[in-house]
């Protein structure tokens, strides 16, 4: 994967993020996730060859036109609080596609964005949050989530080399012990729906109790968003760079 040269476009007004891991005879503690670090259609059982997750030619739920927004929509969107590392949208720029999709369901939008405000201002640092979120987007093959949060990871101060290494996972030589165990915990949460005792013990050496809780809810929330983005067929916003063509 190469993020260098990707145009970091302005971040729309959004609360940015499906394959369900098998719990039968699966590789334990995130091993399955690390074996599937490349978004290759061939490793997506159960999906037709025409369109994998997030690859629908047309959106199943298109963004609601801004001219159709009513008072309920405006009230719902009024709760959005962008994180400090979000690239603020330019005046007059079209709203992001995910905000347009959420606009069809104001009650859901208001409830989710209110919760997401906590994730944006949680006890996790912006860097930790974006490492986790970009990894979730990559593992879930959610191009929209991944692309939005690659921008936010860069805005949080991550280097292009570090952002590239997120796709490689916790075993990349780029990572020190703290980042490696954070990524391993994300892999286990996404793949096993749990965290192994050993990973939890190591993670607890770096994160406090509230941070551990916030990490679990962050991964869970963006895993849910990745699923929604893929199912709804949310398309990339104009100017937003998606997965590299070679998927590496």
CSV table of C-alpha atoms in Angstrom, one decimal:
chain,number,residue,atom,x,y,z
A,1,UNK,CA,0.0,0.0,0.0
A,2,UNK,CA,1.3,3.4,-0.8
A,3,UNK,CA,-0.3,6.5,0.5
A,4,UNK,CA,2.4,8.9,-0.7
A,5,UNK,CA,1.0,10.9,-3.6
A,6,UNK,CA,-2.6,10.4,-2.5
A,7,UNK,CA,-4.4,13.7,-2.5
A,8,UNK,CA,-5.5,14.5,1.0
A,9,UNK,CA,-8.8,16.1,0.1
A,10,UNK,CA,-11.0,18.1,2.5
A,11,UNK,CA,-12.9,16.1,5.1
A,12,UNK,CA,-16.7,16.4,4.7
A,13,UNK,CA,-19.1,16.8,7.6
A,14,UNK,CA,-19.3,13.2,8.8
A,15,UNK,CA,-18.9,10.9,11.7
A,16,UNK,CA,-16.4,8.6,10.1
A,17,UNK,CA,-16.9,3.8,9.1
A,18,UNK,CA,-18.7,-7.1,5.4
A,19,UNK,CA,-17.3,-10.0,6.1
A,20,UNK,CA,-18.2,-11.6,9.4
A,21,UNK,CA,-15.4,-13.6,10.9
A,22,UNK,CA,-16.0,-17.3,11.3
A,23,UNK,CA,-15.9,-18.6,14.8
A,24,UNK,CA,-15.5,-22.2,13.9
A,25,UNK,CA,-12.0,-23.7,13.2
A,26,UNK,CA,-10.5,-20.2,12.6
A,27,UNK,CA,-7.0,-18.9,13.2
A,28,UNK,CA,-7.0,-17.6,16.7
A,29,UNK,CA,-6.3,-14.2,18.1
A,30,UNK,CA,-6.1,-12.2,14.9
A,31,UNK,CA,-4.0,-14.6,12.9
A,32,UNK,CA,-6.8,-14.7,10.3
A,33,UNK,CA,-6.8,-11.0,10.0
A,34,UNK,CA,-3.0,-10.9,9.5
A,35,UNK,CA,-3.3,-13.6,6.7
A,36,UNK,CA,-5.8,-11.4,4.9
A,37,UNK,CA,-4.0,-8.1,4.8
A,38,UNK,CA,-4.5,-7.5,1.1
A,39,UNK,CA,-7.9,-6.5,-0.3
A,40,UNK,CA,-8.0,-9.3,-2.9
A,41,UNK,CA,-11.4,-10.4,-4.2
A,42,UNK,CA,-10.1,-14.0,-4.4
A,43,UNK,CA,-10.1,-14.2,-0.5
A,44,UNK,CA,-13.7,-13.2,0.0
A,45,UNK,CA,-15.7,-16.4,0.1
A,46,UNK,CA,-19.4,-15.9,-0.2
A,47,UNK,CA,-19.2,-12.9,-2.5
A,48,UNK,CA,-19.7,-13.0,-6.2
A,49,UNK,CA,-16.9,-12.0,-8.6
A,50,UNK,CA,-18.7,-8.9,-9.8
A,51,UNK,CA,-18.8,-6.9,-6.6
A,52,UNK,CA,-17.1,-7.5,-3.3
A,53,UNK,CA,-17.8,-5.5,-0.1
A,54,UNK,CA,-18.0,-1.8,-0.8
A,55,UNK,CA,-17.6,-2.4,-4.6
A,56,UNK,CA,-21.2,-1.9,-5.8
A,57,UNK,CA,-21.2,-0.1,-9.1
A,58,UNK,CA,-24.1,2.1,-7.9
A,59,UNK,CA,-25.0,3.1,-4.4
A,60,UNK,CA,-27.9,1.1,-2.9
A,61,UNK,CA,-28.8,4.1,-0.8
A,62,UNK,CA,-27.7,7.3,-2.6
A,63,UNK,CA,-27.0,10.5,-0.6
A,64,UNK,CA,-30.2,12.5,0.1
A,65,UNK,CA,-30.0,15.7,-1.9
A,66,UNK,CA,-29.3,18.7,0.3
A,67,UNK,CA,-32.3,20.5,-1.2
A,68,UNK,CA,-34.5,17.8,0.3
A,69,UNK,CA,-33.3,18.2,3.8
A,70,UNK,CA,-36.0,19.2,6.3
A,71,UNK,CA,-35.9,20.5,9.9
A,72,UNK,CA,-35.4,17.0,11.3
A,73,UNK,CA,-32.3,16.5,9.1
A,74,UNK,CA,-30.8,19.8,10.1
A,75,UNK,CA,-31.5,19.1,13.8
A,76,UNK,CA,-29.9,15.7,13.5
A,77,UNK,CA,-26.8,17.0,11.8
A,78,UNK,CA,-26.4,19.9,14.2
A,79,UNK,CA,-25.0,17.5,16.8
A,80,UNK,CA,-21.9,16.7,14.7
A,81,UNK,CA,-18.7,17.8,16.3
A,82,UNK,CA,-15.6,17.2,14.1
A,83,UNK,CA,-12.4,16.1,15.8
A,84,UNK,CA,-9.4,18.4,15.9
A,85,UNK,CA,-7.6,16.3,13.2
A,86,UNK,CA,-10.5,16.5,10.7
A,87,UNK,CA,-9.8,18.5,7.6
A,88,UNK,CA,-12.6,21.1,7.7
A,89,UNK,CA,-14.8,21.3,4.6
A,90,UNK,CA,-14.5,24.3,2.4
A,91,UNK,CA,-17.5,26.6,2.3
A,92,UNK,CA,-19.7,25.6,-0.6
A,93,UNK,CA,-18.2,22.2,-0.9
A,94,UNK,CA,-20.7,19.3,-1.4
A,95,UNK,CA,-21.4,17.4,1.8
A,96,UNK,CA,-19.8,14.0,2.2
A,97,UNK,CA,-21.7,11.0,0.9
A,98,UNK,CA,-22.1,9.4,4.3
A,99,UNK,CA,-23.7,12.5,5.7
A,100,UNK,CA,-26.1,12.4,2.7
A,101,UNK,CA,-26.9,8.8,3.4
A,102,UNK,CA,-27.5,9.3,7.1
A,103,UNK,CA,-29.8,12.2,6.2
A,104,UNK,CA,-32.5,9.8,5.1
A,105,UNK,CA,-32.8,8.7,8.7
A,106,UNK,CA,-32.6,11.7,11.0
A,107,UNK,CA,-33.4,9.7,14.2
A,108,UNK,CA,-30.6,7.3,13.5
A,109,UNK,CA,-28.2,10.0,12.4
A,110,UNK,CA,-28.7,12.1,15.6
A,111,UNK,CA,-28.3,9.1,17.9
A,112,UNK,CA,-25.2,7.8,16.1
A,113,UNK,CA,-23.5,11.2,15.6
A,114,UNK,CA,-24.0,11.9,19.3
A,115,UNK,CA,-22.3,8.7,20.2
A,116,UNK,CA,-19.6,9.3,17.7
A,117,UNK,CA,-18.8,12.7,19.3
A,118,UNK,CA,-17.6,10.8,22.3
A,119,UNK,CA,-15.3,8.6,20.2
A,120,UNK,CA,-13.8,11.8,18.6
A,121,UNK,CA,-13.2,13.2,22.1
A,122,UNK,CA,-12.5,10.0,24.0
A,123,UNK,CA,-9.5,9.2,26.2
A,124,UNK,CA,-7.7,7.8,23.2
A,125,UNK,CA,-5.2,10.0,21.4
A,126,UNK,CA,-6.1,11.0,17.8
A,127,UNK,CA,-3.2,8.9,16.7
A,128,UNK,CA,-4.4,5.8,18.5
A,129,UNK,CA,-7.9,6.3,17.3
A,130,UNK,CA,-6.8,6.6,13.6
A,131,UNK,CA,-4.5,3.6,13.8
A,132,UNK,CA,-7.4,1.6,15.0
A,133,UNK,CA,-9.9,3.0,12.5
A,134,UNK,CA,-7.7,2.8,9.4
A,135,UNK,CA,-7.0,-0.9,10.4
A,136,UNK,CA,-10.7,-1.7,10.7
A,137,UNK,CA,-11.4,-0.1,7.4
A,138,UNK,CA,-8.6,-2.1,5.8
A,139,UNK,CA,-9.6,-5.4,7.3
A,140,UNK,CA,-13.2,-4.9,6.5
A,141,UNK,CA,-12.4,-3.9,2.9
A,142,UNK,CA,-14.4,-0.7,3.5
A,143,UNK,CA,-12.8,1.7,1.0
A,144,UNK,CA,-14.8,4.7,2.1
A,145,UNK,CA,-13.9,4.3,5.8
A,146,UNK,CA,-10.3,3.6,5.0
A,147,UNK,CA,-9.9,6.6,2.6
A,148,UNK,CA,-11.5,9.1,5.0
A,149,UNK,CA,-9.4,8.0,7.9
A,150,UNK,CA,-6.1,7.9,6.0
A,151,UNK,CA,-6.6,11.6,5.7
A,152,UNK,CA,-7.4,11.9,9.4
A,153,UNK,CA,-4.4,9.8,10.3
A,154,UNK,CA,-2.1,12.1,8.4
A,155,UNK,CA,-3.7,15.1,10.1
A,156,UNK,CA,-3.0,13.4,13.4
A,157,UNK,CA,0.7,13.5,12.6
A,158,UNK,CA,1.2,10.0,11.3
A,159,UNK,CA,3.9,9.7,8.6
A,160,UNK,CA,3.2,8.1,5.2
A,161,UNK,CA,5.4,5.2,6.2
A,162,UNK,CA,3.3,4.6,9.3
A,163,UNK,CA,0.0,4.9,7.4
A,164,UNK,CA,1.4,2.4,4.9
A,165,UNK,CA,2.4,0.0,7.7
A,166,UNK,CA,-1.2,-0.1,9.1
A,167,UNK,CA,-2.2,-2.4,6.2
A,168,UNK,CA,0.7,-4.7,7.0
A,169,UNK,CA,-0.5,-5.1,10.5
A,170,UNK,CA,1.1,-5.5,13.9
A,171,UNK,CA,4.1,-7.4,12.7
A,172,UNK,CA,5.5,-4.6,10.5
A,173,UNK,CA,9.0,-3.5,11.5
A,174,UNK,CA,7.7,0.1,11.6
A,175,UNK,CA,5.9,-0.4,14.9
A,176,UNK,CA,7.3,-0.3,18.4
A,177,UNK,CA,5.8,-2.5,21.1
A,178,UNK,CA,2.9,-0.1,22.0
A,179,UNK,CA,1.6,0.4,18.4
A,180,UNK,CA,2.1,-3.3,17.6
A,181,UNK,CA,-0.1,-4.5,20.5
A,182,UNK,CA,-2.7,-1.9,19.7
A,183,UNK,CA,-2.9,-3.2,16.2
A,184,UNK,CA,-2.9,-6.8,17.4
A,185,UNK,CA,-5.9,-6.0,19.7
A,186,UNK,CA,-7.7,-4.4,16.7
A,187,UNK,CA,-7.1,-7.6,14.6
A,188,UNK,CA,-8.4,-9.8,17.4
A,189,UNK,CA,-11.5,-7.7,18.0
A,190,UNK,CA,-12.4,-7.7,14.3
A,191,UNK,CA,-11.5,-11.3,13.7
A,192,UNK,CA,-12.2,-13.1,16.9
A,193,UNK,CA,-14.7,-10.6,18.5
A,194,UNK,CA,-12.6,-10.8,21.6
A,195,UNK,CA,-9.1,-10.0,22.9
A,196,UNK,CA,-6.7,-12.7,24.1
A,197,UNK,CA,-5.5,-12.7,27.7
A,198,UNK,CA,-1.9,-12.1,26.6
A,199,UNK,CA,-2.8,-9.2,24.2
A,200,UNK,CA,-5.0,-7.6,26.9
A,201,UNK,CA,-2.2,-7.9,29.5
A,202,UNK,CA,0.2,-6.2,27.1
A,203,UNK,CA,-2.3,-3.5,26.1
A,204,UNK,CA,-3.1,-2.7,29.7
A,205,UNK,CA,0.5,-1.9,30.2
A,206,UNK,CA,0.1,1.1,27.8
A,207,UNK,CA,-3.5,2.1,28.2
A,208,UNK,CA,-5.6,2.9,31.3
A,209,UNK,CA,-9.0,1.4,32.0
A,210,UNK,CA,-11.0,4.1,30.3
A,211,UNK,CA,-8.7,4.0,27.3
A,212,UNK,CA,-9.2,0.2,27.0
A,213,UNK,CA,-13.0,0.7,27.1
A,214,UNK,CA,-12.8,3.5,24.5
A,215,UNK,CA,-10.7,1.3,22.2
A,216,UNK,CA,-13.2,-1.5,22.3
A,217,UNK,CA,-16.1,0.9,21.5
A,218,UNK,CA,-14.1,2.7,18.8
A,219,UNK,CA,-13.3,-0.6,17.0
A,220,UNK,CA,-16.9,-1.8,17.4
A,221,UNK,CA,-18.4,1.5,16.1
A,222,UNK,CA,-16.2,1.7,13.0
A,223,UNK,CA,-16.6,-2.0,12.4
A,224,UNK,CA,-20.4,-1.3,12.3
A,225,UNK,CA,-19.9,1.7,10.0
A,226,UNK,CA,-17.6,-0.3,7.7
A,227,UNK,CA,-20.4,-2.9,7.4
A,228,UNK,CA,-23.0,-0.2,6.7
A,229,UNK,CA,-20.8,1.6,4.1
A,230,UNK,CA,-20.2,-1.7,2.3
A,231,UNK,CA,-23.9,-2.8,2.3
A,232,UNK,CA,-25.2,0.6,1.3
A,233,UNK,CA,-22.6,0.9,-1.4
A,234,UNK,CA,-21.4,4.3,-0.3
A,235,UNK,CA,-19.2,5.8,-3.0
A,236,UNK,CA,-16.0,7.7,-2.5
A,237,UNK,CA,-16.4,11.5,-2.3
A,238,UNK,CA,-15.0,13.4,-5.3
A,239,UNK,CA,-11.2,13.8,-5.0
A,240,UNK,CA,-10.8,11.2,-2.3
A,241,UNK,CA,-8.2,8.5,-3.1
A,242,UNK,CA,-9.3,4.9,-2.5
A,243,UNK,CA,-7.4,1.7,-2.1
A,244,UNK,CA,-4.2,1.5,-4.2
A,245,UNK,CA,-4.8,-0.3,-7.5
A,246,UNK,CA,-2.5,-3.1,-6.5
A,247,UNK,CA,-4.1,-3.5,-3.1
A,248,UNK,CA,-0.8,-3.3,-1.4
